[in-house]
Amino acid sequence: EWRRSLGILDGDLLVSFDGRNVLEKGIDVFAEAINAARAKAGNVKAIVVGDGPEADRFSKALPDSVFTGFLAGEQLARAYASADVFLNPSITESFGYVTLEAMACVSPVIGANASGSVSFIVDNQNGLLVDPQEGAAGFSEAVVRVANDRELLKTLGAEAHKTGLTYNWETILDRLINDYRDAIAGYRTADAA
């Protein structure tokens, strides 16, 4: 119902971007990828959740897209859950909250094969990874792929949800502590040699 209120048809593939509207989040790559995917599969629509200093430029690069501004709580969860796929071209994510949030809402992620995304995405299992060197063309191909294969989209979404449910703060912090322990152990080993 919410999708329809935004002008999204039932057969459309709704691709979301959630985050700060800044260049380092890959908004230029997102816009170019969506526009190229629309040219190949006309049923691709975009929704941008978030705000930032590049919001005006972002909205001009993506005409006929929905820009919600900043959302939180249930409104944010509704936006994630209403999207068919989350596209995260950022190569600067540290932890990648947005990726994990999307996955928890049964939204598979098309992400850059870099930093935060690779922590959660298993390519062709719970999402799709794109080599950042491929740029917008690689992300566009991935969008068109899921637009044309709804069974793949459904399978990726179900697996993404399973992945999202395996994380909680205790698990995340335990992993961080173990990473620090491994780093310290590696440093001590290198220092002793």
Tab-separated table of C-alpha atoms in Angstrom:
chain	number	residue	atom	x	y	z
A	1	GLU	CA	0.000	0.000	0.000
A	2	TRP	CA	2.805	2.417	0.881
A	3	ARG	CA	4.622	1.614	-2.375
A	4	ARG	CA	1.482	2.296	-4.363
A	5	SER	CA	1.012	5.619	-2.556
A	6	LEU	CA	4.439	6.595	-3.945
A	7	GLY	CA	3.450	5.652	-7.509
A	8	ILE	CA	5.303	2.329	-7.533
A	9	LEU	CA	3.421	-0.311	-9.495
A	10	ASP	CA	3.222	-3.928	-8.316
A	11	GLY	CA	5.402	-5.127	-11.207
A	12	ASP	CA	8.096	-2.486	-10.668
A	13	LEU	CA	11.458	-3.362	-9.204
A	14	LEU	CA	11.988	-0.879	-6.370
A	15	VAL	CA	15.684	-0.287	-5.717
A	16	SER	CA	16.588	1.576	-2.549
A	17	PHE	CA	19.452	3.714	-1.416
A	18	ASP	CA	19.560	4.405	2.299
A	19	GLY	CA	22.143	6.717	3.764
A	20	ARG	CA	23.731	10.115	3.758
A	21	ASN	CA	23.521	11.897	0.424
A	22	VAL	CA	27.270	12.444	0.057
A	23	LEU	CA	29.638	11.566	-2.765
A	24	GLU	CA	31.685	9.075	-0.724
A	25	LYS	CA	28.580	6.868	-0.427
A	26	GLY	CA	28.604	6.368	-4.201
A	27	ILE	CA	25.490	8.378	-5.008
A	28	ASP	CA	26.844	9.211	-8.460
A	29	VAL	CA	27.366	5.506	-9.198
A	30	PHE	CA	23.893	4.696	-7.817
A	31	ALA	CA	22.207	7.307	-10.040
A	32	GLU	CA	24.104	6.244	-13.158
A	33	ALA	CA	23.383	2.560	-12.491
A	34	ILE	CA	19.662	3.157	-11.974
A	35	ASN	CA	19.349	5.274	-15.120
A	36	ALA	CA	21.173	2.624	-17.179
A	37	ALA	CA	19.041	-0.172	-15.686
A	38	ARG	CA	15.857	1.771	-16.513
A	39	ALA	CA	16.973	1.935	-20.135
A	40	LYS	CA	17.323	-1.867	-20.230
A	41	ALA	CA	14.431	-2.882	-17.958
A	42	GLY	CA	11.813	-0.155	-17.892
A	43	ASN	CA	10.201	-1.337	-14.664
A	44	VAL	CA	13.082	-0.146	-12.425
A	45	LYS	CA	12.200	2.539	-9.875
A	46	ALA	CA	14.389	4.082	-7.186
A	47	ILE	CA	13.732	5.269	-3.669
A	48	VAL	CA	16.301	7.300	-1.771
A	49	VAL	CA	16.059	7.427	1.998
A	50	GLY	CA	18.307	9.946	3.692
A	51	ASP	CA	19.522	13.466	3.368
A	52	GLY	CA	22.771	15.328	3.053
A	53	PRO	CA	24.699	18.077	1.304
A	54	GLU	CA	24.398	16.398	-2.118
A	55	ALA	CA	20.633	15.784	-1.943
A	56	ASP	CA	19.803	18.377	-4.626
A	57	ARG	CA	22.368	17.016	-7.072
A	58	PHE	CA	21.265	13.445	-6.298
A	59	SER	CA	17.595	14.221	-6.986
A	60	LYS	CA	18.445	15.981	-10.251
A	61	ALA	CA	20.442	12.927	-11.382
A	62	LEU	CA	17.469	10.647	-10.644
A	63	PRO	CA	14.328	12.186	-12.078
A	64	ASP	CA	11.119	10.252	-11.449
A	65	SER	CA	12.534	8.764	-8.246
A	66	VAL	CA	11.188	8.994	-4.720
A	67	PHE	CA	13.227	10.981	-2.188
A	68	THR	CA	11.897	10.590	1.335
A	69	GLY	CA	14.488	12.536	3.288
A	70	PHE	CA	15.638	11.245	6.659
A	71	LEU	CA	13.555	8.405	8.132
A	72	ALA	CA	13.925	6.558	11.429
A	73	GLY	CA	12.255	3.793	13.408
A	74	GLU	CA	9.181	2.197	11.883
A	75	GLN	CA	9.205	4.531	8.878
A	76	LEU	CA	12.745	3.467	8.021
A	77	ALA	CA	11.889	-0.214	8.502
A	78	ARG	CA	8.854	0.212	6.232
A	79	ALA	CA	11.034	1.770	3.529
A	80	TYR	CA	13.542	-1.086	3.728
A	81	ALA	CA	10.810	-3.722	3.709
A	82	SER	CA	9.003	-2.056	0.796
A	83	ALA	CA	12.047	-2.141	-1.465
A	84	ASP	CA	12.787	-5.175	-3.612
A	85	VAL	CA	16.552	-4.744	-3.488
A	86	PHE	CA	19.033	-2.454	-1.781
A	87	LEU	CA	21.866	-1.054	-3.896
A	88	ASN	CA	24.948	0.015	-1.961
A	89	PRO	CA	27.796	1.066	-4.258
A	90	SER	CA	29.817	2.608	-1.402
A	91	ILE	CA	33.415	1.494	-1.033
A	92	THR	CA	33.891	3.486	2.189
A	93	GLU	CA	31.640	1.556	4.576
A	94	SER	CA	33.326	0.478	7.770
A	95	PHE	CA	30.716	-1.769	9.376
A	96	GLY	CA	27.843	-1.417	6.916
A	97	TYR	CA	24.775	-0.967	9.122
A	98	VAL	CA	22.620	-0.159	6.111
A	99	THR	CA	23.514	-3.447	4.449
A	100	LEU	CA	22.620	-5.439	7.538
A	101	GLU	CA	19.410	-3.454	8.116
A	102	ALA	CA	18.272	-4.103	4.550
A	103	MET	CA	19.029	-7.801	4.851
A	104	ALA	CA	17.082	-8.055	8.111
A	105	CYS	CA	14.087	-6.617	6.204
A	106	VAL	CA	14.253	-9.368	3.522
A	107	SER	CA	15.868	-7.034	1.016
A	108	PRO	CA	18.821	-8.577	-0.795
A	109	VAL	CA	21.761	-6.254	-1.314
A	110	ILE	CA	23.717	-5.456	-4.431
A	111	GLY	CA	26.917	-4.162	-2.900
A	112	ALA	CA	30.434	-3.196	-3.778
A	113	ASN	CA	32.920	-6.003	-3.303
A	114	ALA	CA	34.640	-3.867	-0.663
A	115	SER	CA	34.761	-3.060	3.039
A	116	GLY	CA	31.374	-3.223	4.824
A	117	SER	CA	29.436	-5.169	2.190
A	118	VAL	CA	31.766	-8.164	2.047
A	119	SER	CA	31.273	-8.676	5.783
A	120	PHE	CA	27.678	-9.758	5.149
A	121	ILE	CA	27.129	-10.609	1.488
A	122	VAL	CA	27.904	-14.030	0.081
A	123	ASP	CA	27.779	-13.446	-3.681
A	124	ASN	CA	24.858	-15.175	-5.416
A	125	GLN	CA	23.632	-16.550	-2.089
A	126	ASN	CA	22.177	-13.670	-0.058
A	127	GLY	CA	23.045	-10.792	-2.364
A	128	LEU	CA	25.243	-9.794	-5.262
A	129	LEU	CA	28.744	-8.349	-5.101
A	130	VAL	CA	30.007	-6.051	-7.832
A	131	ASP	CA	33.656	-5.239	-8.443
A	132	PRO	CA	33.953	-1.476	-7.842
A	133	GLN	CA	36.225	-1.277	-10.897
A	134	GLU	CA	33.177	-2.108	-13.039
A	135	GLY	CA	31.554	1.121	-11.858
A	136	ALA	CA	27.947	1.939	-12.638
A	137	ALA	CA	27.851	-0.556	-15.523
A	138	GLY	CA	28.462	-3.473	-13.136
A	139	PHE	CA	25.811	-2.310	-10.692
A	140	SER	CA	23.369	-1.714	-13.542
A	141	GLU	CA	23.894	-5.256	-14.833
A	142	ALA	CA	23.162	-6.638	-11.364
A	143	VAL	CA	19.950	-4.583	-11.107
A	144	VAL	CA	18.795	-5.749	-14.536
A	145	ARG	CA	19.630	-9.332	-13.567
A	146	VAL	CA	17.291	-9.292	-10.549
A	147	ALA	CA	14.670	-7.282	-12.444
A	148	ASN	CA	14.527	-10.083	-15.008
A	149	ASP	CA	14.776	-12.980	-12.533
A	150	ARG	CA	12.245	-12.587	-9.737
A	151	GLU	CA	12.919	-16.123	-8.470
A	152	LEU	CA	16.559	-15.193	-7.923
A	153	LEU	CA	15.426	-12.021	-6.166
A	154	LYS	CA	13.124	-14.024	-3.893
A	155	THR	CA	15.842	-16.567	-3.060
A	156	LEU	CA	18.423	-13.864	-2.350
A	157	GLY	CA	15.916	-12.030	-0.139
A	158	ALA	CA	15.121	-15.123	1.929
A	159	GLU	CA	18.826	-15.840	2.462
A	160	ALA	CA	19.526	-12.169	3.215
A	161	HIS	CA	16.857	-12.283	5.914
A	162	LYS	CA	18.460	-15.358	7.486
A	163	THR	CA	21.802	-13.547	7.516
A	164	GLY	CA	20.274	-10.429	9.023
A	165	LEU	CA	18.727	-12.403	11.854
A	166	THR	CA	22.080	-13.881	12.905
A	167	TYR	CA	23.405	-10.509	14.049
A	168	ASN	CA	22.772	-8.782	17.331
A	169	TRP	CA	24.934	-6.431	19.383
A	170	GLU	CA	26.426	-9.259	21.448
A	171	THR	CA	27.493	-11.150	18.323
A	172	ILE	CA	28.841	-8.014	16.651
A	173	LEU	CA	30.840	-6.905	19.683
A	174	ASP	CA	32.191	-10.426	20.296
A	175	ARG	CA	33.432	-10.496	16.705
A	176	LEU	CA	35.049	-7.069	17.143
A	177	ILE	CA	36.816	-8.185	20.341
A	178	ASN	CA	38.079	-11.314	18.580
A	179	ASP	CA	39.329	-9.206	15.663
A	180	TYR	CA	41.252	-7.012	18.105
A	181	ARG	CA	42.694	-10.076	19.827
A	182	ASP	CA	43.798	-11.486	16.459
A	183	ALA	CA	45.375	-8.166	15.512
A	184	ILE	CA	47.245	-7.954	18.828
A	185	ALA	CA	48.426	-11.564	18.522
A	186	GLY	CA	49.638	-10.899	14.993
A	187	TYR	CA	51.464	-7.782	16.122
A	188	ARG	CA	53.156	-9.619	18.984
A	189	THR	CA	54.202	-12.447	16.658
A	190	ALA	CA	55.643	-9.992	14.121
A	191	ASP	CA	57.375	-8.012	16.890
A	192	ALA	CA	58.976	-11.173	18.317
A	193	ALA	CA	60.373	-12.166	14.915
